[in-house]
PDB file of N, CA and C and ligand atoms in Angstrom:
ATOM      1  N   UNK A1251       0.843  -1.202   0.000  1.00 51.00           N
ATOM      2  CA  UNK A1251       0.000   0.000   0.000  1.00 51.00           C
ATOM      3  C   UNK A1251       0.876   1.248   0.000  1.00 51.00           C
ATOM      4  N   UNK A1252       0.018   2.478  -0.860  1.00 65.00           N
ATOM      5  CA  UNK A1252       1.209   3.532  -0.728  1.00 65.00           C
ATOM      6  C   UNK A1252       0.823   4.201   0.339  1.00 65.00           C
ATOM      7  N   UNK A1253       1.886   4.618   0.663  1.00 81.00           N
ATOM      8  CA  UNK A1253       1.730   5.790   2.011  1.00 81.00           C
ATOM      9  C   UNK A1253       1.786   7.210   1.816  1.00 81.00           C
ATOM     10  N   UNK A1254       1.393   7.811   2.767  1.00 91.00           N
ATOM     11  CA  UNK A1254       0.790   8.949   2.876  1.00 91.00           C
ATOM     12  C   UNK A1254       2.216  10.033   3.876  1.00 91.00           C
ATOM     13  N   UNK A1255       3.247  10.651   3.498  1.00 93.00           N
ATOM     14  CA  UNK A1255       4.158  11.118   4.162  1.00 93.00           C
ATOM     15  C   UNK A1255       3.347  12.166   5.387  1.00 93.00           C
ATOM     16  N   UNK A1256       2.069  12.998   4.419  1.00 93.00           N
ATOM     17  CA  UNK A1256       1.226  14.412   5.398  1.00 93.00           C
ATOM     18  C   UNK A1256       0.861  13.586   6.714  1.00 93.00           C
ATOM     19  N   UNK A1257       0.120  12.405   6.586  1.00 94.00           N
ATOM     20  CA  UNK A1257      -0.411  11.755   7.805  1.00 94.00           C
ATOM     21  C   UNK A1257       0.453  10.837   8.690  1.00 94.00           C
ATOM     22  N   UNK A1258       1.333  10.601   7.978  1.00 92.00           N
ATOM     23  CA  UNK A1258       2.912  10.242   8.977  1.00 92.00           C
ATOM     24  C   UNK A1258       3.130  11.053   9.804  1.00 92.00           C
ATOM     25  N   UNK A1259       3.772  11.983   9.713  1.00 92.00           N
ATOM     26  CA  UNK A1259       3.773  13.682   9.732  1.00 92.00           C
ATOM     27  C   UNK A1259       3.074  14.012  10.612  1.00 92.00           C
ATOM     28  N   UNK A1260       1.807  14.352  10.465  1.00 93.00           N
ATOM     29  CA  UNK A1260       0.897  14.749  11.069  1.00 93.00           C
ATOM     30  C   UNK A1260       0.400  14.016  12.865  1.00 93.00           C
ATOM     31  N   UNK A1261       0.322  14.844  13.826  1.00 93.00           N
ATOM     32  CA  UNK A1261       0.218  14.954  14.934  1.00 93.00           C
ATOM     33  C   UNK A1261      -1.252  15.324  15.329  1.00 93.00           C
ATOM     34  N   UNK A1262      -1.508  14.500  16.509  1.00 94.00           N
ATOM     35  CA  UNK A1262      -2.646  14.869  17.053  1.00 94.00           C
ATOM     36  C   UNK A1262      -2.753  16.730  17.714  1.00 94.00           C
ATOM     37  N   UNK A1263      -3.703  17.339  17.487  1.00 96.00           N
ATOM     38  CA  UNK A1263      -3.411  18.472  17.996  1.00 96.00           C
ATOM     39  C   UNK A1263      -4.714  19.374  18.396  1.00 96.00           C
ATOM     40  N   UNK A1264      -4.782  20.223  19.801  1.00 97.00           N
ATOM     41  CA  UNK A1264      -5.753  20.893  19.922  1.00 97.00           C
ATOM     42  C   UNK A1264      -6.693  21.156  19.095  1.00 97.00           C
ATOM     43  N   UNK A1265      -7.827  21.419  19.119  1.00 98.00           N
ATOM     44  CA  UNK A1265      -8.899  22.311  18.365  1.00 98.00           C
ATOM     45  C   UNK A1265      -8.656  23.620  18.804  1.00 98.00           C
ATOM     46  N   UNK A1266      -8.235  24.722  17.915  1.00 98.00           N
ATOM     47  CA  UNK A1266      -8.573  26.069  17.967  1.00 98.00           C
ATOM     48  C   UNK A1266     -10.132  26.669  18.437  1.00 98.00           C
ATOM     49  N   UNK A1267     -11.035  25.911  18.276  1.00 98.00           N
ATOM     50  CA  UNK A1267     -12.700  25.785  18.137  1.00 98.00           C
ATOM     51  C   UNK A1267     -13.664  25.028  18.451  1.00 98.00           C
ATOM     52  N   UNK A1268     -13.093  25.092  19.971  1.00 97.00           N
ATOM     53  CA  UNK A1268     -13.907  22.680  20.660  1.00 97.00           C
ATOM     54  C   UNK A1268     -15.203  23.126  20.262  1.00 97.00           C
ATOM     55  N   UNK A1269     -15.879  24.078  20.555  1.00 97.00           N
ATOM     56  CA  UNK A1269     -17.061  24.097  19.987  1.00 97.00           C
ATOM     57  C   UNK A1269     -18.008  23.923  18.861  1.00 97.00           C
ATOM     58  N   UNK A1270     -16.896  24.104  17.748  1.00 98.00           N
ATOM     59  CA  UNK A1270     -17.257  23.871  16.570  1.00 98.00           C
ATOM     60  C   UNK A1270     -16.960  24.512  15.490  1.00 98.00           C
ATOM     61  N   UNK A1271     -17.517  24.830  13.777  1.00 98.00           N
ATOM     62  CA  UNK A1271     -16.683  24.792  12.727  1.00 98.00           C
ATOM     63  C   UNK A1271     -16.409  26.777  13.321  1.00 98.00           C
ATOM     64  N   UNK A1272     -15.103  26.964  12.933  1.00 98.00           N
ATOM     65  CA  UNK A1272     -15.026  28.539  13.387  1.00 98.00           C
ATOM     66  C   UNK A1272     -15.233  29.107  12.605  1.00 98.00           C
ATOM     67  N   UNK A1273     -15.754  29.628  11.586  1.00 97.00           N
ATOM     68  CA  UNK A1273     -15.948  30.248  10.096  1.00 97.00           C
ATOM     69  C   UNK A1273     -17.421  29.834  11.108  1.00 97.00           C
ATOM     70  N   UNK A1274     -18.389  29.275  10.743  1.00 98.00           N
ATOM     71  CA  UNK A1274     -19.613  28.848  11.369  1.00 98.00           C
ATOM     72  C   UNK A1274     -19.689  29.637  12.996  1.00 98.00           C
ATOM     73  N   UNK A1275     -19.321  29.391  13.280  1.00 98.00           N
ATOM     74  CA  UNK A1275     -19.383  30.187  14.885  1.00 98.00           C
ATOM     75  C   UNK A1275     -19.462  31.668  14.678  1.00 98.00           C
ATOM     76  N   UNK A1276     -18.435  32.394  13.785  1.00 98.00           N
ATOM     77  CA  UNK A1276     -18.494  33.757  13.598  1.00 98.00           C
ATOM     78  C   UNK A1276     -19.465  34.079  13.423  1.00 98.00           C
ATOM     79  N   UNK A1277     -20.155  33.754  12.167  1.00 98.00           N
ATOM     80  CA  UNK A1277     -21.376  34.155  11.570  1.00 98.00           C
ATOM     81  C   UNK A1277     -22.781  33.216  12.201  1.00 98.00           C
ATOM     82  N   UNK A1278     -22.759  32.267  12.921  1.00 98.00           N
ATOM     83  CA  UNK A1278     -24.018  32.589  13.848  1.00 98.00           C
ATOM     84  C   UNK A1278     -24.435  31.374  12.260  1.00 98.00           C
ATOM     85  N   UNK A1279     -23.116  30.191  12.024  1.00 98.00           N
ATOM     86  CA  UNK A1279     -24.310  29.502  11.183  1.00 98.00           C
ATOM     87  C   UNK A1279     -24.200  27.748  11.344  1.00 98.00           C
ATOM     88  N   UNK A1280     -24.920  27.147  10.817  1.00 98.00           N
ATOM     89  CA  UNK A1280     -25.194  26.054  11.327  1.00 98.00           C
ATOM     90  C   UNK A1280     -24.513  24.750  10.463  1.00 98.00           C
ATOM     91  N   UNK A1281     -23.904  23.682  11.265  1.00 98.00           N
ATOM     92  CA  UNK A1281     -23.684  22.614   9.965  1.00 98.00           C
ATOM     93  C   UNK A1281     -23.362  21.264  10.211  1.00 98.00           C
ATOM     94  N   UNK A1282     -23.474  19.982   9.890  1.00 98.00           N
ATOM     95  CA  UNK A1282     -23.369  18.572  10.341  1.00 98.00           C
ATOM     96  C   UNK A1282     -22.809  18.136  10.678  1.00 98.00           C
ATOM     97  N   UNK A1283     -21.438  17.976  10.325  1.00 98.00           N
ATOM     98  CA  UNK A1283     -20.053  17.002  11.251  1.00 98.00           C
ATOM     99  C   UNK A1283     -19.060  18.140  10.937  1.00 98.00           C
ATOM    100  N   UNK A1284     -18.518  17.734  12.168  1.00 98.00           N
ATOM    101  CA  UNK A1284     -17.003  18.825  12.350  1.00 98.00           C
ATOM    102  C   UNK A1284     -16.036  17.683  11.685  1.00 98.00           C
ATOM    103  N   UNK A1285     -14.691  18.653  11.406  1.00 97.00           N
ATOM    104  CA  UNK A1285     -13.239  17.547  10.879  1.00 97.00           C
ATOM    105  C   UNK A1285     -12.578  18.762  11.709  1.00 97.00           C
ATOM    106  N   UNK A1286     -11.237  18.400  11.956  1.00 97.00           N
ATOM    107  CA  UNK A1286     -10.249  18.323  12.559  1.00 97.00           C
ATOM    108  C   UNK A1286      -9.043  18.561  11.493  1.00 97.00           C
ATOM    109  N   UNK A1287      -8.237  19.946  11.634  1.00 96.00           N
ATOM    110  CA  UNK A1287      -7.390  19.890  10.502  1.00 96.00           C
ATOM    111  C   UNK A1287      -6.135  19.838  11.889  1.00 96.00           C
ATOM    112  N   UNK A1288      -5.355  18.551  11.045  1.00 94.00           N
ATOM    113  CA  UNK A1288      -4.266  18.517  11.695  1.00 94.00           C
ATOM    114  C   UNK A1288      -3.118  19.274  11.302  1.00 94.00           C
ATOM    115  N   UNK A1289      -1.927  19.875  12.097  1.00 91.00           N
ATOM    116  CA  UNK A1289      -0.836  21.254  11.562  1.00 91.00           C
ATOM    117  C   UNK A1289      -1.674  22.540  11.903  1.00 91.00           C
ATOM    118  N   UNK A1290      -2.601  22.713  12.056  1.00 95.00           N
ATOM    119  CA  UNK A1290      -2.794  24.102  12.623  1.00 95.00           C
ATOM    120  C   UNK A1290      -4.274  23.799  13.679  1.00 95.00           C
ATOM    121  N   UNK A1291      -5.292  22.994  13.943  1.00 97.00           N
ATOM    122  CA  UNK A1291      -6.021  23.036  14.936  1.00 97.00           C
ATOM    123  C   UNK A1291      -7.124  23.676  14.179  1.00 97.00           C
ATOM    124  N   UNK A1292      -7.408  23.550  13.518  1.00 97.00           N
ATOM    125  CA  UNK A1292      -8.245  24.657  12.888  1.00 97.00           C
ATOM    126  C   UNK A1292      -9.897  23.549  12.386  1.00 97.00           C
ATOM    127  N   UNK A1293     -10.803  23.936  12.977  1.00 98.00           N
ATOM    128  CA  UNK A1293     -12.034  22.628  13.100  1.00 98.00           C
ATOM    129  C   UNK A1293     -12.995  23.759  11.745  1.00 98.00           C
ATOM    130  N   UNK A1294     -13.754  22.625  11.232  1.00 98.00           N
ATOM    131  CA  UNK A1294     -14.254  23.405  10.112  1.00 98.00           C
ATOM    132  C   UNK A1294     -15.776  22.176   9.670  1.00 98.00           C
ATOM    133  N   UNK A1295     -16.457  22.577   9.142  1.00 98.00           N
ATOM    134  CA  UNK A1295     -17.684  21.661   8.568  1.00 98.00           C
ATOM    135  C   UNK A1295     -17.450  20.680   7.161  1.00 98.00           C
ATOM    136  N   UNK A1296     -17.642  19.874   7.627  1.00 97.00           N
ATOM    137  CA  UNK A1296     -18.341  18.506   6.274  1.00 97.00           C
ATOM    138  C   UNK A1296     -18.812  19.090   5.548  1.00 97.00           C
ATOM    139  N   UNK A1297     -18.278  18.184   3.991  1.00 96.00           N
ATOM    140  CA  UNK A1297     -18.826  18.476   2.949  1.00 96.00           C
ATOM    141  C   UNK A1297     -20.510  18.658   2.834  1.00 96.00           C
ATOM    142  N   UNK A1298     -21.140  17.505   3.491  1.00 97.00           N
ATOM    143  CA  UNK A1298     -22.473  17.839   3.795  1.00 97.00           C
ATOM    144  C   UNK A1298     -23.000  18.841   4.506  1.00 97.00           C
ATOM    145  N   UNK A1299     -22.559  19.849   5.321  1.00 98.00           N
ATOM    146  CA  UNK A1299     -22.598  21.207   5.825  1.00 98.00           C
ATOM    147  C   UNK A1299     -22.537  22.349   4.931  1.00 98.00           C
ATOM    148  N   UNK A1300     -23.561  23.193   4.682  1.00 97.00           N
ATOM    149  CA  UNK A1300     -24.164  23.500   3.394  1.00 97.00           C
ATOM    150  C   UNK A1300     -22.486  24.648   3.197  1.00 97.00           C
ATOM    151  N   UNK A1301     -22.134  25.093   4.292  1.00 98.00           N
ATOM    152  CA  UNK A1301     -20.537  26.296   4.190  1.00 98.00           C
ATOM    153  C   UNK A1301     -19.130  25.367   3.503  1.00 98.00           C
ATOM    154  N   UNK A1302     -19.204  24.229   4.063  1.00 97.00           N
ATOM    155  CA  UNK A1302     -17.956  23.079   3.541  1.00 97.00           C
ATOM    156  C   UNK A1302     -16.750  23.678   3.939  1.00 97.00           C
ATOM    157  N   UNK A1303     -16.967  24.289   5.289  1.00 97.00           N
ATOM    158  CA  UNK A1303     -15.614  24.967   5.451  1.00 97.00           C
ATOM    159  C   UNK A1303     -14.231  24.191   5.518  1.00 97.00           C
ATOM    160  N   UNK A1304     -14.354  23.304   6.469  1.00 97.00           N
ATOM    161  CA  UNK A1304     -13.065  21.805   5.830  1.00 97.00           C
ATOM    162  C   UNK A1304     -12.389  21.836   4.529  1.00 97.00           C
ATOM    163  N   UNK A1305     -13.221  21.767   3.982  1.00 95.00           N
ATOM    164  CA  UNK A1305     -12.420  21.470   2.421  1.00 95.00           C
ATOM    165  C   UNK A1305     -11.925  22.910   1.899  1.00 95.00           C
ATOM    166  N   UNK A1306     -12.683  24.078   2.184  1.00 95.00           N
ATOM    167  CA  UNK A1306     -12.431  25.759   2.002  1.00 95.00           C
ATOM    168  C   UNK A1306     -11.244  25.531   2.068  1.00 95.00           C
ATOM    169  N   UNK A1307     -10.861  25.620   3.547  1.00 94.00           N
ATOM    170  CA  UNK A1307      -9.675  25.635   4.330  1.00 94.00           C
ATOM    171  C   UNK A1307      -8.249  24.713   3.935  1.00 94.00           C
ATOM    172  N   UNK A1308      -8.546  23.911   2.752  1.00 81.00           N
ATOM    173  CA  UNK A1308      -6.872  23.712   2.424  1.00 81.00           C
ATOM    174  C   UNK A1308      -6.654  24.371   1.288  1.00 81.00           C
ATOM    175  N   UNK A1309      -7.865  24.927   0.588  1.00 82.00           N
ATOM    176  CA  UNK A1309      -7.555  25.320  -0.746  1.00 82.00           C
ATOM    177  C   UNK A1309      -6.498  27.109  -0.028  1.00 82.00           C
ATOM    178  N   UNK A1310      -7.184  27.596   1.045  1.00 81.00           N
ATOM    179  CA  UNK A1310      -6.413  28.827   1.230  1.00 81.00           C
ATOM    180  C   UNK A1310      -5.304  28.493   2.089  1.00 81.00           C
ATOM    181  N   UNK A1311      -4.752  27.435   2.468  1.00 83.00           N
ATOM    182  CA  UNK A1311      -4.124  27.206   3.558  1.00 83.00           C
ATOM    183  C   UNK A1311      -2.924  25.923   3.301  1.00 83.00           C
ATOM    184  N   UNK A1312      -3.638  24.964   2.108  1.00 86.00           N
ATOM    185  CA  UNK A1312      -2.404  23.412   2.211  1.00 86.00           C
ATOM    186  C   UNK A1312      -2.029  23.016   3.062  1.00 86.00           C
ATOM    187  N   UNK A1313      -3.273  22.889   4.037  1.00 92.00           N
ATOM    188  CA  UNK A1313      -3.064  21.969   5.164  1.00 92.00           C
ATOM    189  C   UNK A1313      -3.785  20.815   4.909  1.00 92.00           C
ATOM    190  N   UNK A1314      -2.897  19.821   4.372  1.00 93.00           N
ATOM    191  CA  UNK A1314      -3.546  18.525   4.212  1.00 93.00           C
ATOM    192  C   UNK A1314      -5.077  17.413   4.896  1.00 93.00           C
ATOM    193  N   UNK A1315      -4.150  17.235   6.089  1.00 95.00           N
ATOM    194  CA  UNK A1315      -4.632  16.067   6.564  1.00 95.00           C
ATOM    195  C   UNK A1315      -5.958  16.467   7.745  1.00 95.00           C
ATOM    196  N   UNK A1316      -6.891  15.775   7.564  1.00 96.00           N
ATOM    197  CA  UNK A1316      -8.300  16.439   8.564  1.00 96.00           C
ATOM    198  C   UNK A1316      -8.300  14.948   8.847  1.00 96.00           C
ATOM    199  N   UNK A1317      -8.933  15.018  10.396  1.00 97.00           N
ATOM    200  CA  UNK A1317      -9.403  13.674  10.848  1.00 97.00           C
ATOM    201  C   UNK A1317     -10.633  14.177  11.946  1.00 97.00           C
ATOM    202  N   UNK A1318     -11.377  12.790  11.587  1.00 97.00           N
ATOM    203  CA  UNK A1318     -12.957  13.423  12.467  1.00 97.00           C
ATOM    204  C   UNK A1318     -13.008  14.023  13.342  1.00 97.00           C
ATOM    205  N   UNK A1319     -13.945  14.939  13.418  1.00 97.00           N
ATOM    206  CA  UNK A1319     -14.099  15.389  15.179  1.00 97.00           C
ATOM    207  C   UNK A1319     -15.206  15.412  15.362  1.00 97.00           C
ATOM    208  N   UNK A1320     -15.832  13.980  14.818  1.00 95.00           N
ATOM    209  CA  UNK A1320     -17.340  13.564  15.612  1.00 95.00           C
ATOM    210  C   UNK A1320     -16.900  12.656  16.547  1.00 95.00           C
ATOM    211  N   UNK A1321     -17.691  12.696  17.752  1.00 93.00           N
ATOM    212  CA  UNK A1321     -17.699  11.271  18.773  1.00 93.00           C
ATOM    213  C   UNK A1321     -17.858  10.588  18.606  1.00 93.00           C
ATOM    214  N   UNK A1322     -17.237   9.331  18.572  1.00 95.00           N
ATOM    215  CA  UNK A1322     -17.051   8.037  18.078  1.00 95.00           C
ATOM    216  C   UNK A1322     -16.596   7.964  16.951  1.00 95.00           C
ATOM    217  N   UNK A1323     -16.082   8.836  16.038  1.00 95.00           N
ATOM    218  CA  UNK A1323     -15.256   8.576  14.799  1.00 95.00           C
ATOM    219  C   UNK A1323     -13.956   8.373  14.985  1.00 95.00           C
ATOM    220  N   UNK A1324     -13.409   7.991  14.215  1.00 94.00           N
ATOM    221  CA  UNK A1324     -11.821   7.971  14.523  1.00 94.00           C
ATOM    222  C   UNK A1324     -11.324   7.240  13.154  1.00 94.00           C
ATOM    223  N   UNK A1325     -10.875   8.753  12.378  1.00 96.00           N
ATOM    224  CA  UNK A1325     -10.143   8.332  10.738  1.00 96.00           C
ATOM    225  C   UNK A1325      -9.604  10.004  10.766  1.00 96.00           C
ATOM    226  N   UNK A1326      -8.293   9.067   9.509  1.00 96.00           N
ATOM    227  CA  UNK A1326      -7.744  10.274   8.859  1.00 96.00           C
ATOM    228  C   UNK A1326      -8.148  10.697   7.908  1.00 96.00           C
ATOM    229  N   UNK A1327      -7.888  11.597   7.022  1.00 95.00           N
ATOM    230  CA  UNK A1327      -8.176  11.831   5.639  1.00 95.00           C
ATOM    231  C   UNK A1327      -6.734  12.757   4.846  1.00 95.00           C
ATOM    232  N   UNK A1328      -6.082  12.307   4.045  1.00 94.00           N
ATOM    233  CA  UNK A1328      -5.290  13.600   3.337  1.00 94.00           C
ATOM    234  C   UNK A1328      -6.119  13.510   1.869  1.00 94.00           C
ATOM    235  N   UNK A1329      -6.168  15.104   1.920  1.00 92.00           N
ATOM    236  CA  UNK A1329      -6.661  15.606   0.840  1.00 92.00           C
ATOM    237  C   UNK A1329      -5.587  15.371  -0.276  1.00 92.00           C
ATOM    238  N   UNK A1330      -4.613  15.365   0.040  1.00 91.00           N
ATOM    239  CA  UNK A1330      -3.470  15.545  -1.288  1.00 91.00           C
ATOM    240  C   UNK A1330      -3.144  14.240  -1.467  1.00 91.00           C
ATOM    241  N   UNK A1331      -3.082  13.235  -1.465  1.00 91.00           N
ATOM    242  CA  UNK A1331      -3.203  11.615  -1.687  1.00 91.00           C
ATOM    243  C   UNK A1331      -4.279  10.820  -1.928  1.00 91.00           C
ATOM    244  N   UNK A1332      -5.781  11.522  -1.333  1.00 91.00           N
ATOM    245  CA  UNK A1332      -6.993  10.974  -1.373  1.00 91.00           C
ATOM    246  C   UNK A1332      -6.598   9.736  -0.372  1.00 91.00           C
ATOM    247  N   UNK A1333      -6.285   9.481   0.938  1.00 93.00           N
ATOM    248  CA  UNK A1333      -5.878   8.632   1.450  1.00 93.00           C
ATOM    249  C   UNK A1333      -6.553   8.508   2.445  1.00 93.00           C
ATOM    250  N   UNK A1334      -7.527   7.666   3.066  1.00 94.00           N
ATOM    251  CA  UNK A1334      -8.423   7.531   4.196  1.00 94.00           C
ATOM    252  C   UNK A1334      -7.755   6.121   5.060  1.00 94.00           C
ATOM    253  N   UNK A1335      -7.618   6.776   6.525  1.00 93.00           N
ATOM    254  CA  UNK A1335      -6.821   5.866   7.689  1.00 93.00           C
ATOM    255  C   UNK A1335      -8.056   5.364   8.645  1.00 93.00           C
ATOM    256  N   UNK A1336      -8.268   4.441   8.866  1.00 92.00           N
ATOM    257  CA  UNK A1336      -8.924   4.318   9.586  1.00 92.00           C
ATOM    258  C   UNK A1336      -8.254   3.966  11.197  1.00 92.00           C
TER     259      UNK A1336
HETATM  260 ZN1   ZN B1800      -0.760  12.866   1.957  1.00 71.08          ZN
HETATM  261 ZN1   ZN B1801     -18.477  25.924   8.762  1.00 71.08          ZN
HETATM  262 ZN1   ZN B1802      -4.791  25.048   8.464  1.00 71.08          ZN
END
């Protein structure tokens, strides 16, 4: 299997936003599952969350790797490999 160097790499790390997606919090708006961007802490909404701030957030940023931050989930994801860890 090929590997993924970003999620090697990549470290468990605070949420900037335990509460939830921060782009969403500012503006007072609403959305379905949080992700977890690992390298900067930065929590953002699922594609199914009508804002998609998660995915926003590497296009301005190239921070790869997001892993759930629903309860009871537990996976990676790098965007730049298409590589899902369970
Ligand atoms: Zn990768
Ligand atoms: Zn959001
Ligand atoms: Zn980031």
């Amino acid at each position: 299997m090929r590997g993924c160097e970003h999620i090697d790499q990549s470290k468990e790390i605070a949420p900037r936003t335990p509460n939830g997606c921060e782009e969403c919090l500012e503006v007072g708006d609403s959305w379905v599952h949080l992700r977890l961007r690992r390298s900067c802490g930065h929590v953002g909404c699922c594609d199914q969350s009508k804002n998609k701030h998660a995915t926003k957030h590497i296009h301005a940023t190239q921070h790869p790797v997001i892993e759930s931050f629903q309860p009871g989930e537990d996976w990676l994801w790098c965007y730049v490999d298409e590589i899902f860890v369970e």
